[in-house]
Short mmCIF file of C-alpha atoms and ligand atoms in Angstrom, two decimals:
data_model
loop_
_atom_site.label_atom_id
_atom_site.label_comp_id
_atom_site.label_asym_id
_atom_site.label_seq_id
_atom_site.Cartn_x
_atom_site.Cartn_y
_atom_site.Cartn_z
CA MET A 1 -0.04 0.09 0.03
CA ARG A 2 1.14 3.44 -0.76
CA LYS A 3 2.27 5.34 2.37
CA MET A 4 1.82 8.88 3.18
CA ILE A 5 4.87 10.45 4.53
CA ALA A 6 5.91 13.75 6.44
CA ALA A 7 9.57 13.51 6.32
CA GLY A 8 12.00 16.38 7.67
CA ASN A 9 15.46 17.59 6.18
CA TRP A 10 16.92 19.69 8.99
CA LYS A 11 20.19 19.81 7.06
CA MET A 12 23.01 21.22 8.68
CA ASN A 13 20.88 22.59 11.53
CA THR A 14 20.84 21.91 15.36
CA THR A 15 23.07 20.85 18.06
CA LEU A 16 22.41 17.82 20.03
CA GLU A 17 20.80 19.61 22.74
CA GLU A 18 18.85 21.59 20.07
CA GLY A 19 17.85 18.35 18.22
CA LYS A 20 16.73 16.86 21.37
CA LEU A 21 14.40 19.23 22.42
CA LEU A 22 12.68 19.60 18.82
CA ILE A 23 11.62 15.89 18.57
CA LYS A 24 10.78 16.34 22.13
CA ASN A 25 8.21 19.40 21.14
CA ILE A 26 7.55 17.62 17.97
CA LEU A 27 6.15 13.94 20.08
CA ASP A 28 4.44 15.65 22.77
CA GLY A 29 2.44 17.73 20.20
CA LEU A 30 2.00 14.45 18.00
CA MET A 31 0.41 13.13 21.47
CA GLU A 32 -2.11 15.82 21.79
CA ASN A 33 -3.00 16.15 18.24
CA PRO A 34 -2.36 12.52 17.06
CA PRO A 35 -2.53 12.19 13.40
CA ARG A 36 -5.51 10.78 11.70
CA GLN A 37 -3.84 8.25 10.15
CA GLN A 38 -2.59 5.04 11.72
CA ALA A 39 1.18 3.70 11.67
CA GLY A 40 1.69 2.03 8.38
CA GLU A 41 -0.55 4.68 6.42
CA LEU A 42 0.89 7.89 7.48
CA GLU A 43 4.64 8.02 8.41
CA VAL A 44 6.60 10.87 10.06
CA ILE A 45 10.31 10.88 9.38
CA PHE A 46 12.98 13.32 10.89
CA GLY A 47 16.40 13.35 8.46
CA VAL A 48 18.75 14.53 11.51
CA PRO A 49 22.63 15.15 11.38
CA TYR A 50 24.67 12.38 11.92
CA ILE A 51 25.59 13.15 15.70
CA THR A 52 21.68 13.18 16.03
CA LEU A 53 20.98 9.44 14.58
CA PRO A 54 21.37 7.19 17.85
CA MET A 55 19.75 9.48 20.27
CA ALA A 56 16.75 10.65 17.64
CA SER A 57 16.25 6.40 17.10
CA THR A 58 15.88 5.97 20.85
CA MET A 59 13.36 8.96 21.34
CA VAL A 60 11.05 7.90 18.52
CA LYS A 61 11.07 4.04 19.52
CA GLU A 62 7.93 4.35 21.61
CA ASN A 63 5.61 5.57 18.83
CA PRO A 64 5.39 3.32 15.61
CA GLN A 65 4.65 6.33 13.24
CA VAL A 66 7.42 8.19 13.50
CA HIS A 67 11.11 7.18 12.18
CA ILE A 68 14.74 8.56 11.48
CA ALA A 69 16.58 9.16 8.31
CA ALA A 70 20.15 9.84 7.83
CA GLN A 71 20.50 12.51 5.17
CA ASN A 72 23.55 10.93 3.10
CA CYS A 73 25.38 8.05 2.99
CA TYR A 74 28.76 7.56 1.26
CA ASN A 75 29.44 5.08 -1.77
CA LYS A 76 31.64 2.64 -0.05
CA GLU A 77 31.34 -0.07 2.21
CA LYS A 78 34.14 1.11 4.15
CA GLY A 79 37.84 2.02 4.47
CA ALA A 80 39.90 4.76 4.23
CA TYR A 81 37.60 7.54 3.40
CA THR A 82 37.97 10.25 6.28
CA GLY A 83 34.88 11.66 7.61
CA GLU A 84 32.59 10.01 5.46
CA ILE A 85 29.80 7.55 6.89
CA SER A 86 28.90 3.93 5.97
CA VAL A 87 25.47 2.72 5.65
CA ASP A 88 26.24 -0.20 8.11
CA MET A 89 27.12 2.88 10.36
CA ILE A 90 23.68 4.39 9.74
CA LYS A 91 22.18 0.91 10.25
CA SER A 92 23.91 0.69 13.86
CA THR A 93 22.12 3.81 15.02
CA GLY A 94 18.74 2.70 14.49
CA ALA A 95 17.70 4.75 11.48
CA GLU A 96 15.73 3.10 9.20
CA TYR A 97 15.39 5.56 6.06
CA VAL A 98 18.48 7.34 4.29
CA ILE A 99 17.91 10.70 1.96
CA ILE A 100 19.83 10.13 -1.15
CA GLY A 101 20.50 12.75 -3.93
CA HIS A 102 19.56 15.61 -2.36
CA SER A 103 20.48 18.49 -5.09
CA GLU A 104 22.40 19.91 -2.33
CA ARG A 105 24.53 16.74 -2.32
CA ARG A 106 24.61 17.03 -6.17
CA GLU A 107 25.55 20.88 -6.36
CA TYR A 108 27.84 20.85 -3.59
CA PHE A 109 29.80 17.74 -3.70
CA ASN A 110 29.17 16.46 -7.12
CA GLU A 111 27.26 13.66 -6.82
CA ASN A 112 26.25 12.15 -9.95
CA ALA A 113 23.98 9.43 -10.94
CA ASP A 114 26.21 6.44 -10.80
CA MET A 115 27.38 7.59 -6.98
CA LEU A 116 23.43 8.20 -6.46
CA ALA A 117 22.88 4.63 -8.20
CA GLN A 118 25.79 2.82 -5.72
CA LYS A 119 24.23 4.74 -2.54
CA VAL A 120 20.77 3.45 -3.23
CA ASP A 121 22.02 -0.43 -3.68
CA LEU A 122 23.86 -0.08 -0.38
CA THR A 123 21.13 1.32 1.41
CA LEU A 124 18.78 -1.17 0.05
CA SER A 125 21.49 -4.32 0.85
CA ARG A 126 21.47 -3.09 4.46
CA GLU A 127 17.39 -2.99 4.31
CA LEU A 128 17.65 0.91 4.74
CA ILE A 129 14.90 3.04 2.98
CA PRO A 130 16.07 5.14 0.28
CA ILE A 131 14.26 8.69 0.10
CA PHE A 132 15.42 9.47 -3.76
CA CYS A 133 15.54 13.04 -4.46
CA CYS A 134 15.50 14.38 -7.97
CA GLY A 135 14.26 17.84 -9.73
CA GLU A 136 15.29 20.31 -11.92
CA LYS A 137 16.85 23.80 -11.97
CA LEU A 138 15.03 27.16 -12.49
CA GLU A 139 16.68 27.34 -16.14
CA ILE A 140 16.04 23.61 -17.16
CA ARG A 141 12.40 24.41 -16.36
CA GLU A 142 12.32 27.81 -18.13
CA ALA A 143 13.54 25.65 -21.40
CA GLY A 144 10.98 23.34 -21.16
CA ASN A 145 13.49 20.25 -20.32
CA HIS A 146 12.18 19.55 -16.83
CA PHE A 147 10.55 16.66 -17.51
CA ASP A 148 13.31 15.21 -19.33
CA VAL A 149 16.12 15.81 -16.56
CA VAL A 150 13.76 13.95 -13.82
CA LYS A 151 13.22 11.39 -16.30
CA GLN A 152 17.35 10.97 -16.60
CA GLN A 153 17.81 11.09 -12.89
CA ILE A 154 15.23 8.72 -12.15
CA GLU A 155 16.65 6.37 -15.13
CA GLY A 156 20.33 6.93 -14.27
CA SER A 157 20.38 5.84 -10.18
CA LEU A 158 16.88 3.60 -9.90
CA PHE A 159 16.06 1.63 -13.14
CA HIS A 160 18.62 -0.68 -12.43
CA LEU A 161 17.00 -2.19 -9.92
CA ASP A 162 14.49 -4.86 -10.01
CA ALA A 163 11.08 -4.43 -8.74
CA ASP A 164 11.70 -5.83 -5.44
CA ALA A 165 14.14 -3.77 -4.95
CA MET A 166 12.36 -0.95 -6.69
CA LYS A 167 8.89 -1.36 -4.34
CA LYS A 168 10.87 -0.31 -1.09
CA VAL A 169 12.05 3.05 -2.55
CA VAL A 170 10.69 6.60 -1.57
CA ILE A 171 10.73 9.22 -4.39
CA ALA A 172 10.83 13.28 -3.30
CA TYR A 173 10.80 15.41 -6.79
CA GLU A 174 12.20 18.73 -5.26
CA PRO A 175 12.13 21.46 -7.69
CA ILE A 176 15.64 23.37 -7.18
CA TRP A 177 13.99 26.40 -7.68
CA ALA A 178 11.62 25.83 -4.60
CA ILE A 179 13.71 24.84 -1.81
CA GLY A 180 14.54 27.43 0.68
CA THR A 181 13.31 30.00 -1.52
CA GLY A 182 10.01 30.65 -0.20
CA VAL A 183 8.60 29.78 -3.88
CA THR A 184 6.66 26.55 -3.75
CA ALA A 185 5.44 24.72 -7.29
CA SER A 186 1.66 25.07 -7.09
CA PRO A 187 -0.20 22.09 -6.40
CA GLY A 188 -0.74 21.90 -10.17
CA GLN A 189 2.89 21.86 -11.14
CA ALA A 190 3.73 19.01 -8.33
CA GLN A 191 0.84 17.09 -9.76
CA GLU A 192 1.90 17.07 -13.38
CA MET A 193 5.14 15.87 -12.40
CA HIS A 194 4.53 13.67 -10.14
CA ALA A 195 2.60 11.97 -12.60
CA HIS A 196 4.86 12.34 -14.94
CA ILE A 197 7.25 10.10 -12.27
CA ARG A 198 4.33 7.59 -11.69
CA ARG A 199 4.03 6.92 -15.39
CA LEU A 200 7.55 6.53 -15.97
CA LEU A 201 6.98 3.75 -12.89
CA VAL A 202 4.34 2.39 -15.08
CA ASN A 203 6.20 1.93 -18.04
CA LYS A 204 8.99 0.26 -16.38
CA PHE A 205 7.86 -1.80 -13.40
CA GLY A 206 3.85 -1.95 -14.24
CA LYS A 207 1.00 -0.07 -12.48
CA GLU A 208 0.81 -2.24 -9.42
CA LEU A 209 4.28 -1.55 -8.63
CA ALA A 210 4.20 2.14 -9.52
CA ASP A 211 0.62 2.65 -7.71
CA ASP A 212 2.55 1.49 -4.17
CA ILE A 213 5.13 3.98 -4.48
CA SER A 214 5.33 6.93 -2.36
CA ILE A 215 6.48 10.21 -4.01
CA LEU A 216 6.94 12.93 -2.13
CA TYR A 217 6.68 16.55 -2.64
CA GLY A 218 9.89 18.82 -1.69
CA GLY A 219 10.66 22.87 -1.64
CA SER A 220 9.17 25.35 0.60
CA VAL A 221 6.39 23.03 2.11
CA ASN A 222 5.12 25.02 4.98
CA ALA A 223 2.08 24.77 7.32
CA LYS A 224 0.11 26.91 4.83
CA ASN A 225 0.70 25.22 1.66
CA ALA A 226 0.91 21.47 2.64
CA ASN A 227 -2.68 20.20 2.77
CA GLU A 228 -3.43 21.61 -0.50
CA LEU A 229 -0.11 19.91 -2.05
CA PHE A 230 -1.14 16.89 -0.35
CA LEU A 231 -4.71 16.78 -1.91
CA GLN A 232 -3.21 15.88 -5.04
CA PRO A 233 -3.87 12.83 -6.01
CA ASP A 234 0.28 12.06 -7.10
CA VAL A 235 1.57 13.38 -4.00
CA ASP A 236 1.86 11.34 -0.96
CA GLY A 237 3.26 13.43 1.28
CA GLY A 238 6.27 15.90 1.76
CA LEU A 239 10.36 16.12 2.59
CA VAL A 240 10.25 19.34 4.10
CA GLY A 241 13.23 21.67 5.31
CA GLY A 242 12.77 25.16 7.29
CA ALA A 243 9.36 24.22 8.23
CA SER A 244 10.63 20.89 9.82
CA LEU A 245 12.76 22.97 12.36
CA LYS A 246 9.58 24.53 13.80
CA ALA A 247 7.56 21.78 15.88
CA ASP A 248 4.34 23.74 15.74
CA ASP A 249 4.37 23.69 11.85
CA PHE A 250 5.93 20.69 11.35
CA ILE A 251 2.87 18.93 13.76
CA THR A 252 0.56 21.13 11.00
CA ILE A 253 2.15 19.27 7.95
CA ILE A 254 1.42 15.71 9.76
CA ASN A 255 -1.75 16.72 10.30
CA SER A 256 -2.33 17.75 6.58
CA PHE A 257 -2.83 14.86 5.14
P1 LIG B 1 12.22 23.81 2.15
O1 LIG B 1 13.83 22.40 2.11
O2 LIG B 1 11.36 23.05 2.56
O3 LIG B 1 13.65 24.69 3.19
O4 LIG B 1 12.40 24.62 1.05
C1 LIG B 1 13.15 21.38 1.18
C2 LIG B 1 14.60 20.09 0.86
O5 LIG B 1 15.67 20.91 0.62
O6 LIG B 1 14.34 19.40 1.61
#
Protein backbone atom coordinates (compact mmCIF):
# COMPACT_ATOMS: atom_id res chain seq x y z
CA MET A 1 0.00 0.00 0.00
CA ARG A 2 1.18 3.49 -0.83
CA LYS A 3 2.12 5.33 2.34
CA MET A 4 1.68 8.97 3.17
CA ILE A 5 4.91 10.43 4.50
CA ALA A 6 5.81 13.65 6.26
CA ALA A 7 9.60 13.78 6.29
CA GLY A 8 11.69 16.54 7.79
CA ASN A 9 15.13 17.31 6.39
CA TRP A 10 16.95 19.22 9.08
CA LYS A 11 20.06 19.73 6.92
CA MET A 12 23.07 21.18 8.80
CA ASN A 13 20.99 22.57 11.64
CA THR A 14 20.60 21.75 15.34
CA THR A 15 23.15 20.83 17.96
CA LEU A 16 22.54 17.69 19.98
CA GLU A 17 20.66 19.67 22.63
CA GLU A 18 18.58 21.56 20.08
CA GLY A 19 17.76 18.34 18.28
CA LYS A 20 16.64 16.70 21.49
CA LEU A 21 14.31 19.56 22.29
CA LEU A 22 12.87 19.66 18.77
CA ILE A 23 12.12 15.93 18.77
CA LYS A 24 10.62 16.15 22.24
CA ASN A 25 8.39 19.06 21.23
CA ILE A 26 7.19 17.31 18.08
CA LEU A 27 6.52 14.02 19.89
CA ASP A 28 4.64 15.87 22.65
CA GLY A 29 2.67 17.75 20.00
CA LEU A 30 1.74 14.50 18.28
CA MET A 31 0.45 13.10 21.56
CA GLU A 32 -1.85 16.10 21.90
CA ASN A 33 -2.76 16.16 18.23
CA PRO A 34 -2.44 12.62 16.91
CA PRO A 35 -2.66 12.18 13.15
CA ARG A 36 -5.92 10.71 11.89
CA GLN A 37 -4.03 8.00 10.02
CA GLN A 38 -2.48 4.93 11.63
CA ALA A 39 1.18 3.94 11.59
CA GLY A 40 1.63 2.09 8.30
CA GLU A 41 -0.72 4.50 6.54
CA LEU A 42 1.16 7.64 7.53
CA GLU A 43 4.80 7.80 8.51
CA VAL A 44 6.63 10.69 10.10
CA ILE A 45 10.36 10.88 9.47
CA PHE A 46 13.04 13.12 10.99
CA GLY A 47 16.07 13.49 8.74
CA VAL A 48 18.59 14.51 11.37
CA PRO A 49 22.34 15.24 11.39
CA TYR A 50 24.59 12.19 11.81
CA ILE A 51 25.49 13.02 15.41
CA THR A 52 21.81 13.01 16.32
CA LEU A 53 20.93 9.65 14.77
CA PRO A 54 21.39 7.37 17.83
CA MET A 55 19.61 9.68 20.25
CA ALA A 56 16.79 10.38 17.80
CA SER A 57 16.26 6.68 17.14
CA THR A 58 16.02 6.01 20.86
CA MET A 59 13.63 8.90 21.42
CA VAL A 60 11.13 7.77 18.77
CA LYS A 61 11.21 4.07 19.64
CA GLU A 62 7.90 4.11 21.48
CA ASN A 63 6.05 5.77 18.63
CA PRO A 64 5.55 3.29 15.76
CA GLN A 65 4.61 6.11 13.39
CA VAL A 66 7.89 8.03 13.72
CA HIS A 67 11.14 7.02 12.05
CA ILE A 68 14.63 8.41 11.62
CA ALA A 69 16.56 9.14 8.43
CA ALA A 70 20.18 9.96 7.73
CA GLN A 71 20.63 12.76 5.20
CA ASN A 72 23.25 10.97 3.13
CA CYS A 73 25.62 8.00 3.14
CA TYR A 74 28.87 7.23 1.38
CA ASN A 75 28.93 5.10 -1.75
CA LYS A 76 31.55 2.67 -0.40
CA GLU A 77 31.06 0.02 2.26
CA LYS A 78 33.98 0.96 4.50
CA GLY A 79 37.64 1.87 4.58
CA ALA A 80 39.95 4.84 4.27
CA TYR A 81 37.44 7.59 3.54
CA THR A 82 38.07 10.10 6.27
CA GLY A 83 35.00 11.89 7.45
CA GLU A 84 32.46 9.78 5.58
CA ILE A 85 29.65 7.62 6.96
CA SER A 86 28.72 4.12 5.85
CA VAL A 87 25.37 2.43 5.60
CA ASP A 88 26.43 0.00 8.34
CA MET A 89 27.15 2.90 10.66
CA ILE A 90 23.76 4.41 9.88
CA LYS A 91 22.02 1.08 10.37
CA SER A 92 23.73 0.62 13.74
CA THR A 93 22.16 3.86 15.03
CA GLY A 94 18.63 2.53 14.57
CA ALA A 95 17.84 4.82 11.64
CA GLU A 96 15.61 3.30 8.97
CA TYR A 97 15.76 5.72 6.05
CA VAL A 98 18.52 7.46 4.09
CA ILE A 99 17.96 10.58 1.98
CA ILE A 100 19.92 10.10 -1.25
CA GLY A 101 20.74 12.56 -4.00
CA HIS A 102 19.44 15.73 -2.41
CA SER A 103 20.10 18.60 -4.80
CA GLU A 104 22.49 20.16 -2.28
CA ARG A 105 24.56 16.95 -2.39
CA ARG A 106 24.44 16.90 -6.18
CA GLU A 107 25.44 20.53 -6.43
CA TYR A 108 27.98 21.12 -3.64
CA PHE A 109 29.47 17.62 -3.49
CA ASN A 110 29.32 16.70 -7.18
CA GLU A 111 27.23 13.61 -6.66
CA ASN A 112 26.38 12.04 -9.99
CA ALA A 113 23.93 9.42 -11.18
CA ASP A 114 26.35 6.47 -10.85
CA MET A 115 27.38 7.41 -7.35
CA LEU A 116 23.73 7.77 -6.35
CA ALA A 117 22.89 4.38 -7.86
CA GLN A 118 25.64 2.86 -5.69
CA LYS A 119 24.24 4.60 -2.62
CA VAL A 120 20.76 3.31 -3.41
CA ASP A 121 22.12 -0.23 -3.75
CA LEU A 122 24.11 -0.07 -0.51
CA THR A 123 21.16 1.38 1.36
CA LEU A 124 18.81 -1.34 0.17
CA SER A 125 21.39 -4.05 0.90
CA ARG A 126 21.22 -3.07 4.59
CA GLU A 127 17.42 -2.93 4.56
CA LEU A 128 17.44 0.81 4.90
CA ILE A 129 14.90 2.70 2.80
CA PRO A 130 16.25 5.25 0.34
CA ILE A 131 14.40 8.51 -0.11
CA PHE A 132 15.68 9.31 -3.57
CA CYS A 133 15.58 13.00 -4.52
CA CYS A 134 15.22 14.41 -8.00
CA GLY A 135 14.33 17.81 -9.40
CA GLU A 136 15.28 20.43 -11.94
CA LYS A 137 16.96 23.83 -11.82
CA LEU A 138 15.01 26.93 -12.77
CA GLU A 139 16.71 27.34 -16.15
CA ILE A 140 15.83 23.77 -17.05
CA ARG A 141 12.18 24.42 -16.31
CA GLU A 142 12.24 27.69 -18.19
CA ALA A 143 13.68 25.86 -21.19
CA GLY A 144 10.87 23.31 -20.91
CA ASN A 145 13.24 20.39 -20.21
CA HIS A 146 12.13 19.55 -16.68
CA PHE A 147 10.30 16.33 -17.55
CA ASP A 148 13.33 15.02 -19.43
CA VAL A 149 15.80 15.94 -16.69
CA VAL A 150 13.77 14.27 -13.96
CA LYS A 151 13.37 11.22 -16.20
CA GLN A 152 17.14 11.00 -16.63
CA GLN A 153 17.72 11.36 -12.89
CA ILE A 154 15.29 8.55 -12.10
CA GLU A 155 16.43 6.26 -14.89
CA GLY A 156 20.10 6.92 -14.14
CA SER A 157 20.02 5.98 -10.46
CA LEU A 158 16.94 3.74 -9.98
CA PHE A 159 16.12 1.84 -13.14
CA HIS A 160 18.85 -0.77 -12.68
CA LEU A 161 16.83 -2.07 -9.71
CA ASP A 162 14.62 -5.12 -9.96
CA ALA A 163 10.98 -4.84 -8.94
CA ASP A 164 11.54 -6.22 -5.44
CA ALA A 165 14.14 -3.57 -4.72
CA MET A 166 12.29 -0.77 -6.47
CA LYS A 167 9.14 -1.21 -4.44
CA LYS A 168 11.04 -0.30 -1.28
CA VAL A 169 12.18 3.08 -2.60
CA VAL A 170 10.57 6.40 -1.74
CA ILE A 171 10.95 9.19 -4.31
CA ALA A 172 11.05 12.90 -3.50
CA TYR A 173 10.52 15.44 -6.26
CA GLU A 174 12.19 18.68 -5.21
CA PRO A 175 12.42 21.39 -7.85
CA ILE A 176 15.61 23.27 -7.00
CA TRP A 177 13.99 26.65 -7.62
CA ALA A 178 11.55 25.89 -4.80
CA ILE A 179 14.05 24.73 -2.16
CA GLY A 180 14.56 27.24 0.61
CA THR A 181 13.27 30.05 -1.61
CA GLY A 182 9.73 30.43 -0.33
CA VAL A 183 8.56 29.81 -3.91
CA THR A 184 6.56 26.60 -3.79
CA ALA A 185 5.57 24.66 -6.88
CA SER A 186 1.86 25.13 -7.38
CA PRO A 187 -0.22 22.06 -6.54
CA GLY A 188 -0.79 21.71 -10.29
CA GLN A 189 2.93 21.81 -11.09
CA ALA A 190 3.67 19.27 -8.37
CA GLN A 191 0.88 16.95 -9.50
CA GLU A 192 1.97 17.16 -13.14
CA MET A 193 5.54 16.12 -12.32
CA HIS A 194 4.47 13.44 -9.85
CA ALA A 195 2.14 11.96 -12.47
CA HIS A 196 5.04 12.01 -14.93
CA ILE A 197 7.26 10.15 -12.44
CA ARG A 198 4.53 7.61 -11.77
CA ARG A 199 4.07 7.06 -15.50
CA LEU A 200 7.79 6.33 -15.82
CA LEU A 201 7.42 3.77 -13.04
CA VAL A 202 4.33 2.25 -14.68
CA ASN A 203 6.17 1.85 -17.98
CA LYS A 204 9.18 0.22 -16.40
CA PHE A 205 7.71 -1.78 -13.50
CA GLY A 206 3.97 -1.98 -14.13
CA LYS A 207 0.97 -0.24 -12.63
CA GLU A 208 0.67 -2.25 -9.45
CA LEU A 209 4.20 -1.46 -8.32
CA ALA A 210 4.01 2.17 -9.45
CA ASP A 211 0.80 2.69 -7.49
CA ASP A 212 2.52 1.50 -4.33
CA ILE A 213 5.42 3.93 -4.44
CA SER A 214 5.27 7.06 -2.32
CA ILE A 215 6.29 10.19 -4.20
CA LEU A 216 6.93 13.16 -1.92
CA TYR A 217 7.05 16.80 -2.89
CA GLY A 218 9.78 19.05 -1.46
CA GLY A 219 10.51 22.74 -1.83
CA SER A 220 9.14 25.38 0.55
CA VAL A 221 6.41 23.16 1.97
CA ASN A 222 4.95 24.93 4.98
CA ALA A 223 2.07 24.77 7.43
CA LYS A 224 -0.15 26.76 5.06
CA ASN A 225 0.43 25.08 1.71
CA ALA A 226 0.89 21.45 2.80
CA ASN A 227 -2.78 20.52 2.72
CA GLU A 228 -3.37 21.64 -0.85
CA LEU A 229 -0.22 19.91 -2.06
CA PHE A 230 -1.06 16.67 -0.24
CA LEU A 231 -4.56 16.68 -1.76
CA GLN A 232 -3.07 16.05 -5.20
CA PRO A 233 -3.62 12.44 -6.22
CA ASP A 234 0.05 11.70 -6.91
CA VAL A 235 1.54 13.74 -4.08
CA ASP A 236 1.97 11.31 -1.20
CA GLY A 237 3.57 13.66 1.26
CA GLY A 238 6.42 16.06 1.69
CA LEU A 239 10.14 16.35 2.28
CA VAL A 240 10.28 19.47 4.38
CA GLY A 241 13.33 21.58 5.16
CA GLY A 242 12.88 24.90 6.96
CA ALA A 243 9.40 24.21 8.32
CA SER A 244 10.50 20.90 9.86
CA LEU A 245 12.68 22.83 12.30
CA LYS A 246 9.65 24.45 13.92
CA ALA A 247 7.71 21.95 16.01
CA ASP A 248 4.31 23.61 15.62
CA ASP A 249 4.65 23.98 11.87
CA PHE A 250 5.82 20.42 11.36
CA ILE A 251 2.93 19.10 13.47
CA THR A 252 0.51 21.10 11.33
CA ILE A 253 2.14 19.64 8.21
CA ILE A 254 1.83 16.11 9.62
CA ASN A 255 -1.83 16.80 10.28
CA SER A 256 -2.40 18.16 6.77
CA PHE A 257 -3.17 14.80 5.15
P1 LIG B 1 12.75 23.65 2.15
O1 LIG B 1 13.77 22.45 1.85
O2 LIG B 1 11.49 23.04 2.67
O3 LIG B 1 13.45 24.50 3.17
O4 LIG B 1 12.52 24.36 0.84
C1 LIG B 1 13.33 21.24 1.32
C2 LIG B 1 14.48 20.29 1.09
O5 LIG B 1 15.54 20.75 0.62
O6 LIG B 1 14.38 19.09 1.35
